[in-house]
Coordinates of C-alpha atoms and ligand atoms in Angstrom, one line a residue:
X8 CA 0.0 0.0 0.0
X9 CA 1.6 3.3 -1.0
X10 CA 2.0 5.9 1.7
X11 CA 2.4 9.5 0.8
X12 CA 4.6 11.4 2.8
X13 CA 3.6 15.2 3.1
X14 CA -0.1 14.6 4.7
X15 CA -1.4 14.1 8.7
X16 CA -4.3 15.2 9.3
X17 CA -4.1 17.9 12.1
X18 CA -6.9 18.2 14.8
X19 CA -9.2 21.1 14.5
X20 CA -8.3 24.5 15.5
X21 CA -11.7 25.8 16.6
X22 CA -10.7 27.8 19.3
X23 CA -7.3 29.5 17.6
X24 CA -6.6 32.7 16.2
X25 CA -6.0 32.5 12.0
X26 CA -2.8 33.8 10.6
X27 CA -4.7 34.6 6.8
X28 CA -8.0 35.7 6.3
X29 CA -10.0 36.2 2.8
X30 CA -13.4 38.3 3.2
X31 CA -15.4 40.1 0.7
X32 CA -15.7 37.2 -1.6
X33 CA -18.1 37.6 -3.9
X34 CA -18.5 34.6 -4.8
X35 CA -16.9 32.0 -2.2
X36 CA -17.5 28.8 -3.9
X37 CA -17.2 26.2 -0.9
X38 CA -17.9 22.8 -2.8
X39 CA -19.5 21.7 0.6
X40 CA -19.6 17.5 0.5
X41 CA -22.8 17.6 2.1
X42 CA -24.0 17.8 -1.7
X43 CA -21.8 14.5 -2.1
X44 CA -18.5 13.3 -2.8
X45 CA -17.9 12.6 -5.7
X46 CA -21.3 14.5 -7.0
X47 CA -23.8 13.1 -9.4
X48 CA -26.7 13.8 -11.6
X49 CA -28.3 17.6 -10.9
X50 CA -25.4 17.6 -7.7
X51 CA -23.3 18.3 -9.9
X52 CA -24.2 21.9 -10.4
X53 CA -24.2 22.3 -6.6
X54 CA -21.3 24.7 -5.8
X55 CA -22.3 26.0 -2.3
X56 CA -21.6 29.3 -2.5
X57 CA -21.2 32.0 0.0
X58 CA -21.9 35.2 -0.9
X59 CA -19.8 38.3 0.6
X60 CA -17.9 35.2 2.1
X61 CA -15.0 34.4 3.9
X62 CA -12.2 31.8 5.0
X63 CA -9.9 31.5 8.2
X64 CA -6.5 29.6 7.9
X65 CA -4.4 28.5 10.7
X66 CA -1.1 26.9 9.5
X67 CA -2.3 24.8 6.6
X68 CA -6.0 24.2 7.5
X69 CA -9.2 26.2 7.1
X70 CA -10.8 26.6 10.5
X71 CA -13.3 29.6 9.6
X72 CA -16.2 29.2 6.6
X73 CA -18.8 31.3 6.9
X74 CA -19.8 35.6 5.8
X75 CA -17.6 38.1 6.0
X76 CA -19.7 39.7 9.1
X77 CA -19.4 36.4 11.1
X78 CA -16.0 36.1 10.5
X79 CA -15.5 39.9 11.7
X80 CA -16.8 39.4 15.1
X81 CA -15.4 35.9 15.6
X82 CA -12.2 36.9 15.2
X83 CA -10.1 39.8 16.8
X84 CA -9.7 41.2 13.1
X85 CA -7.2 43.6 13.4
X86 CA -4.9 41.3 15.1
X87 CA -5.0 38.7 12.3
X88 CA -1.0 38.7 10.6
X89 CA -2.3 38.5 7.1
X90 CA -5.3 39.7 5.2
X91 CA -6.8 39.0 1.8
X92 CA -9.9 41.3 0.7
X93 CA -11.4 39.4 -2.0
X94 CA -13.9 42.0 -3.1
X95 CA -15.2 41.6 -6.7
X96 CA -13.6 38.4 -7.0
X97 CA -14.6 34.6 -7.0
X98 CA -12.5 32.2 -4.3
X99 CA -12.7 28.6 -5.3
X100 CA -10.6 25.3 -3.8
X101 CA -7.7 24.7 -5.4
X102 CA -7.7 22.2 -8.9
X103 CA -7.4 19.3 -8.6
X104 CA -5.6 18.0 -12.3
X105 CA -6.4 14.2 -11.8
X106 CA -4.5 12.6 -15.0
X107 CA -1.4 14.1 -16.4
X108 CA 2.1 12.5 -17.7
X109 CA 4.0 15.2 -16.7
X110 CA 7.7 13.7 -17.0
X111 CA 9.2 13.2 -20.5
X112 CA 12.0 14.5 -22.2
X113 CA 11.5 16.0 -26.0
X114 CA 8.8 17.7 -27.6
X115 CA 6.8 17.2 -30.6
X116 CA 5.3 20.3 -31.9
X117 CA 6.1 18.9 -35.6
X118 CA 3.0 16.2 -35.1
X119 CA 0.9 19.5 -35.6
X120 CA 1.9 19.2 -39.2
X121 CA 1.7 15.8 -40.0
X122 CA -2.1 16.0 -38.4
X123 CA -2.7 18.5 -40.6
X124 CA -1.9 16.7 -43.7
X125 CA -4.1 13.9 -42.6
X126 CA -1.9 11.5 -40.5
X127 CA -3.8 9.8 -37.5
X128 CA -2.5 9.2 -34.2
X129 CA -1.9 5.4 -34.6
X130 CA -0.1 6.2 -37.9
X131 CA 2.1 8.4 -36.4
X132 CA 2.9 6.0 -33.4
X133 CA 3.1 3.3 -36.0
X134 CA 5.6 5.3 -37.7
X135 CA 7.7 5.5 -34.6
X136 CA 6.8 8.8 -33.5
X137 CA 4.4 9.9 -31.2
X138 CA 4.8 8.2 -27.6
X139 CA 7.9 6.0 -28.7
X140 CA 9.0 9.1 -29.8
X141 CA 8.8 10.9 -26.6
X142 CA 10.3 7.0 -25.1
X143 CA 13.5 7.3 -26.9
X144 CA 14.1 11.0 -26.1
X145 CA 13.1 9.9 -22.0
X146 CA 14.9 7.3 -21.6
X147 CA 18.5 9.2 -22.8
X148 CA 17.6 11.6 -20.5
X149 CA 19.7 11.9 -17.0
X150 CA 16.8 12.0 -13.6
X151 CA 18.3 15.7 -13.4
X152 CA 16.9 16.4 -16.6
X153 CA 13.5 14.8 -15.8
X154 CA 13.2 17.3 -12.7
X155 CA 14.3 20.4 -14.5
X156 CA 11.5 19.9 -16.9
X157 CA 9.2 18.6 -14.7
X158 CA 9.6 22.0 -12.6
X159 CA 9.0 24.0 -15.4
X160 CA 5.0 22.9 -16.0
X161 CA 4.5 22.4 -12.2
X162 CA 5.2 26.4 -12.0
X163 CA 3.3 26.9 -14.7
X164 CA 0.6 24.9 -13.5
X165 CA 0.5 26.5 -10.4
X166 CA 0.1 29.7 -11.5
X167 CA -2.6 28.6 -13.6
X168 CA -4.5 27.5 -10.2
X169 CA -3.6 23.9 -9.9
X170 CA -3.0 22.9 -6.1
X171 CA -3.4 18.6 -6.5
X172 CA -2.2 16.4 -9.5
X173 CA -1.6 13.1 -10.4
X174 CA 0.5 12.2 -13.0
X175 CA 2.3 8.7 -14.1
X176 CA 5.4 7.1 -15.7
X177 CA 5.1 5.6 -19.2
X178 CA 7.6 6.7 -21.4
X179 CA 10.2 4.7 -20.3
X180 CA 9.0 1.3 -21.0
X181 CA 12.1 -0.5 -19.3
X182 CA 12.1 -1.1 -15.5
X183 CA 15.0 1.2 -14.9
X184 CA 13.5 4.1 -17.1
X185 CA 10.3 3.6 -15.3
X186 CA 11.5 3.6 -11.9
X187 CA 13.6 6.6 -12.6
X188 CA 10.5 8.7 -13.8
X189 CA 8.7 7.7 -10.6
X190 CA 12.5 8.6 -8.7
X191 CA 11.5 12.1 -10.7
X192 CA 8.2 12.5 -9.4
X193 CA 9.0 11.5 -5.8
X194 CA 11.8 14.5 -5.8
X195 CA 9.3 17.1 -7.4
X196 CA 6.4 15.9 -5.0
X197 CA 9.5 17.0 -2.0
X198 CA 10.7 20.0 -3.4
X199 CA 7.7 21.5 -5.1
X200 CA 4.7 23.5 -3.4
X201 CA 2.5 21.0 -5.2
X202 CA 1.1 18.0 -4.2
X203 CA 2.2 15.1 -6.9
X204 CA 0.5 11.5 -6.6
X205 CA 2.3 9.1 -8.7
X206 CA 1.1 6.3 -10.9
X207 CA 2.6 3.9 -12.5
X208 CA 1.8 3.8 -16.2
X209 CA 4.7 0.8 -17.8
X210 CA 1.6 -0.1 -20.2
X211 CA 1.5 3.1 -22.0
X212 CA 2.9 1.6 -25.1
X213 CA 4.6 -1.2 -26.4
X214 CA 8.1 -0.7 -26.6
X215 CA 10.1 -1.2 -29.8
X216 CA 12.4 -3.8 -28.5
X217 CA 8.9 -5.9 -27.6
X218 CA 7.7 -5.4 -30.8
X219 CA 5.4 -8.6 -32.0
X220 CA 5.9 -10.0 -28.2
X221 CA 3.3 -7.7 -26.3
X222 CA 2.8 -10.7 -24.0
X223 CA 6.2 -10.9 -23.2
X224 CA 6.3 -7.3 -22.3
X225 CA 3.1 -8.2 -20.2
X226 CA 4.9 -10.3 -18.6
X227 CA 7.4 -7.8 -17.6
X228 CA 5.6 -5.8 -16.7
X229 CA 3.6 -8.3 -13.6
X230 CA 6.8 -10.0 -12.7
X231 CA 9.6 -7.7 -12.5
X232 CA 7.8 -3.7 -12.9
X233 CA 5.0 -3.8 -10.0
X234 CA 6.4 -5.8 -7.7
X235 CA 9.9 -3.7 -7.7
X236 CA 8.0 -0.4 -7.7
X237 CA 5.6 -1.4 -5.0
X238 CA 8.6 -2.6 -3.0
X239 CA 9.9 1.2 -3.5
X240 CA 6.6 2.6 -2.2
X241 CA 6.9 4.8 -5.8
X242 CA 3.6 4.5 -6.8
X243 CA -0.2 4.8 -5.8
X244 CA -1.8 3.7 -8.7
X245 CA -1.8 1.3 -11.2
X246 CA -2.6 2.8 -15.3
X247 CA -3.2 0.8 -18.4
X248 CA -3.6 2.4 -21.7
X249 CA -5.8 -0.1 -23.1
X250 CA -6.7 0.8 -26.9
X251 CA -7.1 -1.4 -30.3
X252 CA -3.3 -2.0 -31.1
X253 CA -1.7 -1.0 -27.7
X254 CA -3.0 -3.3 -24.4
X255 CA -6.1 -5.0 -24.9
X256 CA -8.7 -6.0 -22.9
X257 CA -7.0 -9.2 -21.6
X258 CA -3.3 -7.8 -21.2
X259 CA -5.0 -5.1 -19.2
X260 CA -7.0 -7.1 -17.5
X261 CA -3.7 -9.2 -16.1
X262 CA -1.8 -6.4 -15.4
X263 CA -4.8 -4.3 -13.3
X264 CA -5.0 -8.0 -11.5
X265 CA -1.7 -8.0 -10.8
X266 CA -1.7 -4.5 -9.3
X267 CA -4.7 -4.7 -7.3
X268 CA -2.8 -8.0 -5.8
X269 CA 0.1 -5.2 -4.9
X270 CA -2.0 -2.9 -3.4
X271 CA -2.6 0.0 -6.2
X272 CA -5.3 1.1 -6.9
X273 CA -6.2 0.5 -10.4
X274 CA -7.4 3.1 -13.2
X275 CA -7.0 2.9 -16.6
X276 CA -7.4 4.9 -20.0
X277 CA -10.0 3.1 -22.1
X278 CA -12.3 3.7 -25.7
X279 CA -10.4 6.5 -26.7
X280 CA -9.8 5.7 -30.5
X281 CA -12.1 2.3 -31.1
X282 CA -14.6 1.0 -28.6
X283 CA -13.0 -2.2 -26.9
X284 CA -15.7 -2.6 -24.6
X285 CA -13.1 -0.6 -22.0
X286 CA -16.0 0.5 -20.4
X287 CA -16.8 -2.6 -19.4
X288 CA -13.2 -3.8 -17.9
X289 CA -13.4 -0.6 -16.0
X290 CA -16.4 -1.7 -14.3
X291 CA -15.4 -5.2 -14.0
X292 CA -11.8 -4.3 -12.3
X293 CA -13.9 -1.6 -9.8
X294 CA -10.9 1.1 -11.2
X295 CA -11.7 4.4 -9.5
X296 CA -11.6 6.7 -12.1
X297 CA -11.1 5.5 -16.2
X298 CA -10.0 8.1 -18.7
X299 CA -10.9 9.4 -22.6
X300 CA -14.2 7.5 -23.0
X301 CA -15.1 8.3 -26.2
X302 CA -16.1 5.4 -27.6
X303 CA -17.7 4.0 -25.0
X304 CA -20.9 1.8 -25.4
X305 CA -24.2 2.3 -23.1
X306 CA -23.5 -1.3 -21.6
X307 CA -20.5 -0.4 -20.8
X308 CA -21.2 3.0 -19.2
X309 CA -24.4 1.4 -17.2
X310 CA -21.6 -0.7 -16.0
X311 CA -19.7 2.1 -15.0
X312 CA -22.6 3.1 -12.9
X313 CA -22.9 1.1 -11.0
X314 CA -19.6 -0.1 -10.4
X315 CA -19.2 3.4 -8.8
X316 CA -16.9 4.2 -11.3
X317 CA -15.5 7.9 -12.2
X318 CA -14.9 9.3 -15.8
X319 CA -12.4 11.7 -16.0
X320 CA -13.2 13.2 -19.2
X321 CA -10.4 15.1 -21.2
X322 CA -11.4 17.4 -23.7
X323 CA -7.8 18.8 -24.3
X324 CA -7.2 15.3 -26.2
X325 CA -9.4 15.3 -29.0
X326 CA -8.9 19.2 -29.2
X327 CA -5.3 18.2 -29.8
X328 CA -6.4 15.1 -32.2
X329 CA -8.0 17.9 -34.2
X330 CA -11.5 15.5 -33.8
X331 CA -15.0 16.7 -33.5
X332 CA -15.9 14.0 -31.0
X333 CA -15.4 14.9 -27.5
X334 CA -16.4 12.6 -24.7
X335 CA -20.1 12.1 -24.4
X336 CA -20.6 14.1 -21.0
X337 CA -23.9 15.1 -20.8
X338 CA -25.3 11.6 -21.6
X339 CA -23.1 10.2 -18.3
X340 CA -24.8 12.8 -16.3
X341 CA -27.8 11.6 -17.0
X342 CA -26.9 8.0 -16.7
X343 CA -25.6 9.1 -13.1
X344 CA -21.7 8.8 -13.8
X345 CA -19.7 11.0 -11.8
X346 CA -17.5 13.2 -14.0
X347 CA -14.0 14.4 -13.2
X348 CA -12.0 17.0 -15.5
X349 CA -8.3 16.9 -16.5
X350 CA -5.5 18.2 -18.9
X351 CA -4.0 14.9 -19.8
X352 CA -0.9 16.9 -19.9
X353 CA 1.7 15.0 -22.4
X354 CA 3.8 15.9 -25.1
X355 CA 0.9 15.6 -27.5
X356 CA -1.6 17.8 -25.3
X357 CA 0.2 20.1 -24.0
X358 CA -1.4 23.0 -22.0
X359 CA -1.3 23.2 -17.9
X360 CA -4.3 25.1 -18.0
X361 CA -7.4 23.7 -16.0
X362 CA -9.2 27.0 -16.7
X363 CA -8.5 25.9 -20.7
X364 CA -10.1 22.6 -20.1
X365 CA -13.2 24.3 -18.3
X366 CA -13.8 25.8 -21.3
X367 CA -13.3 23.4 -23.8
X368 CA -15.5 21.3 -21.6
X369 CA -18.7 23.4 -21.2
X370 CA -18.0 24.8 -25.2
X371 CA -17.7 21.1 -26.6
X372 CA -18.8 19.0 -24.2
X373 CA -21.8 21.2 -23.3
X374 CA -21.0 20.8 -19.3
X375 CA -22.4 24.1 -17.5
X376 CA -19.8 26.4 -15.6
X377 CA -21.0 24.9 -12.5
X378 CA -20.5 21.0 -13.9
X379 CA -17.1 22.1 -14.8
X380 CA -15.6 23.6 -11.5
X381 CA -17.2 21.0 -10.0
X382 CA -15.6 18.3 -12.1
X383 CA -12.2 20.6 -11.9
X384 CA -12.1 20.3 -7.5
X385 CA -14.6 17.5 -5.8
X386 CA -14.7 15.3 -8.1
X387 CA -11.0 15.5 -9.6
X388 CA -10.5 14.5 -5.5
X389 CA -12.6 11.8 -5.3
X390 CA -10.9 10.6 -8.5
X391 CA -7.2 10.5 -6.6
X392 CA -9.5 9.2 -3.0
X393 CA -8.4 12.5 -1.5
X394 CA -11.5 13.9 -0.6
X395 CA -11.1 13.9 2.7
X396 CA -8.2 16.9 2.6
X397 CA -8.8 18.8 -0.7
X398 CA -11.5 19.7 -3.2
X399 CA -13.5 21.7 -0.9
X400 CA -13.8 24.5 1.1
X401 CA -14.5 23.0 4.9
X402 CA -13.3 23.6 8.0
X403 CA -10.3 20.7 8.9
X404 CA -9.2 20.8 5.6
X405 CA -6.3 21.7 3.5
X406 CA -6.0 25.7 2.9
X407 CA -5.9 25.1 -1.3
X408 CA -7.2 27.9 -2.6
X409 CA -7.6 29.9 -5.3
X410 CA -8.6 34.1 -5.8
X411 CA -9.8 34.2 -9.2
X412 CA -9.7 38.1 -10.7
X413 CA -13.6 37.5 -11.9
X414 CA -17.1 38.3 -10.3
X415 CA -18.4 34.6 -10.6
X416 CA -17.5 31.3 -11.4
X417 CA -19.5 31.5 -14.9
X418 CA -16.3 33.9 -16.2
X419 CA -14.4 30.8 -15.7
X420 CA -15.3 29.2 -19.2
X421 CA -16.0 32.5 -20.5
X422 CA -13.2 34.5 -20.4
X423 CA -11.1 32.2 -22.2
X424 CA -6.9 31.8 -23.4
X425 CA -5.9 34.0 -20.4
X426 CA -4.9 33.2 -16.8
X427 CA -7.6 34.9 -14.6
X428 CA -5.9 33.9 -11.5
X429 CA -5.2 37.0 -9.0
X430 CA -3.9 34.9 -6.1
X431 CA -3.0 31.1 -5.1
X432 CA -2.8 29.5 -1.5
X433 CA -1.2 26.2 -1.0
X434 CA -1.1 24.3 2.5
X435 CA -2.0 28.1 3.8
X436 CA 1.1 30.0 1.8
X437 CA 0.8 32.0 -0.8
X438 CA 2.5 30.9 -3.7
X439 CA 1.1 32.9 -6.3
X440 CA 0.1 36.6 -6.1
X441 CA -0.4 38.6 -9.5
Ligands
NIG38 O1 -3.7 9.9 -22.4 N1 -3.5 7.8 -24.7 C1 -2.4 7.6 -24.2 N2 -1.6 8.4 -23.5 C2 -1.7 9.8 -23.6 C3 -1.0 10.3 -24.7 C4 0.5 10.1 -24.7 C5 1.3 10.7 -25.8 O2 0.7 10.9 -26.9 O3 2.4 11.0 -25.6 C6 -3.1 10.2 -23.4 O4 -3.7 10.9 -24.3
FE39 FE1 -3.5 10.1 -20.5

């Protein structure tokens, strides 16, 4: 069982004095998990919101929720160390980025091209570009190099309001490549503000080397991969990209076995080119969240249901695919499927931007504002089983929080291609102030 090393959970600080107040929101969007966690059906355009509201921190932890008036004659105000007025603006919990591969070396802005002249996805990988690309360039790479990059999009990130992300291995593909992405992660989740939760992702492709023998790398994969990264305590979770022509239903059915045996916690990509009947697995293997979905049938997505299962929809990938056919969102709603949001960061999708994927959400997925922060905090928690520290604004949780410079949370897919973030608090520090 993986154990993360930043988190206890500190008793509540009802009687103390905060050391960082924000009042005069206008819009504090609390994301209160009495409307459920993750949230479902018409829940999901449940925000909670305060009005003229405001938020006490002490340390790392919120112990104040409540109006601005409250607050004011709870507190010996004047004496408070640091003070936030959050007039005209909307305060929202920090995102939470749920699936991102974050680590590679390389980049492959000339794909643009050949997708422009009509090259698919599995032509390009076929051709020994695309992720085997992005392989050969990681595994050359030193761990130093793997950090300095990595850096470089959590700061970015960051500033663009993310507080929480996950983000896996996978383009290394060898057991020493892998283990040194996951070493990568591990150092960034220590030195970085951010909180990082690693998964293991060694069935991202099939590597050249295996070509022909995807078995054999299966089989690499259960006896050698898991079991040595488990031992290492480098991983919480366990991905398969499972797709016609990469892992299929059986190899990924092994390997999320052979996981589960371990101790992750399974999740997997599934039905994002053809429809394997991923859906399906996902149910049968009880992952906690499955990614992509496009393709998925109604069986398999009643399945879903009521396997409790969460689709982490990510609209940034068939934006980058240049494909009309985004993820059919409002049809899980209805069904009752609890919907997560994420970038899906990688060297094909590249943007760090939740606020980006808001808005290619609610514009092409036809989510509403509300769906989409909603699917952006408490939801995108429930997807990494943190939603007992993060996602919401409640007292005895983590102070991750973000000052957005906009009225209301409906600017949020609106006012699109810029960063509207004014200010960022993570773990009660302010790491971002614009
Ligand atoms: O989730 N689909 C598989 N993996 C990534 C893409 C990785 C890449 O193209 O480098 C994804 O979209
Ligand atoms: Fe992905």
């Amino acid at each position: 069982m993986y154990v993360a090393s930043t988190y206890v959970k500190k008793e509540m600080f009802s009687e103390s004095e905060p050391d960082l107040v924000i009042f005069h929101a206008n819009e504090l969007v609390t994301m209160n998990t009495a409307f459920g966690a993750p949230r479902i059906g018409e829940d999901m355009s449940e925000l909670a919101i305060i009005h003229d509201g405001a938020l006490a921190i002490k340390d790392d932890i919120i112990i104040y929720v409540g109006h601005t008036d409250e607050l004011m004659s709870k507190f010996t105000f004047g004496e408070i160390p640091r003070k936030i007025d959050a007039s005209n603006k909307l305060v929202t919990p920090g995102f939470v980025d749920p699936h991102t591969h974050i680590i590679f070396d390389g980049t492959r802005e000339n794909e643009l091209s050949m997708k422009l002249n009509g090259k698919s996805y599995l032509e390009i990988l076929k051709e020994g570009g695309g992720i085997l690309k992005t392989v050969r360039e990681t595994r050359n790479a030193p761990l130093e190099k793997l950090v300095e990059n990595g850096k470089k999009i959590l700061d970015r990130m960051m500033s663009y309001g993310t507080t929480t992300l996950e983000t896996k291995s996978g383009y290394g593909l060898t057991t020493e490549s892998e283990i040194k992405i996951l070493k990568a992660i591990k150092i960034l989740n220590d030195l970085h503000p951010l909180d990082i939760v690693p998964t293991f992702l060694g069935a991202h492709a099939i590597p050249i080397e295996y070509e022909n023998r995807a078995d054999e790398y299966v089989d690499l994969i259960i006896s050698e991969m898991i079991p040595r990264i488990v031992k290492k305590n480098l991983a919480k979770f366990c991905d398969v990209f499972c797709e016609k022509g990469i892992f299929s239903i059986k190899q990924s059915r092994k390997i999320l076995k052979t996981a589960k045996r371990y101790g992750l916690i399974p999740q997997i990509h599934i039905d994002e080119i053809v429809d394997t009947n991923g859906a399906q697995l996902a149910a049968e293997m009880n992952v906690i969240q499955a990614g992509h979905l496009l393709k998925s049938n109604l069986n398999g997505l009643k399945a879903m249901v009521q396997a409790n299962v969460i689709a982490t929809l990510l609209p940034g990938t068939p934006f980058c695919l240049m494909s009309n056919e985004y993820a059919p969102a409002r049809k899980m709603i209805d069904l009752g499927i609890p919907i997560a949001l994420a970038t899906d960061l990688n060297p094909n999708c590249w943007t760090e931007s939740m606020q980006m994927i808001i808005t290619l959400a609610c514009y092409n997925m036809r989510l509403s504002p509300s769906e989409a922060l909603v699917a952006s905090t408490i939801n995108s928690a429930c997807a990494l089983q943190m939603q007992d520290e993060i996602g919401s604004l409640e007292v005895g949780k983590k102070a991750d929080i973000i000052i957005f410079d906009a009225p209301n949370h409906n600017f949020l897919p609106y006012q699109f291609g810029v960063n509207l973030v004014s200010k960022v608090i993570k773990n009660g520090n302010i790491v971002v102030d614009n």
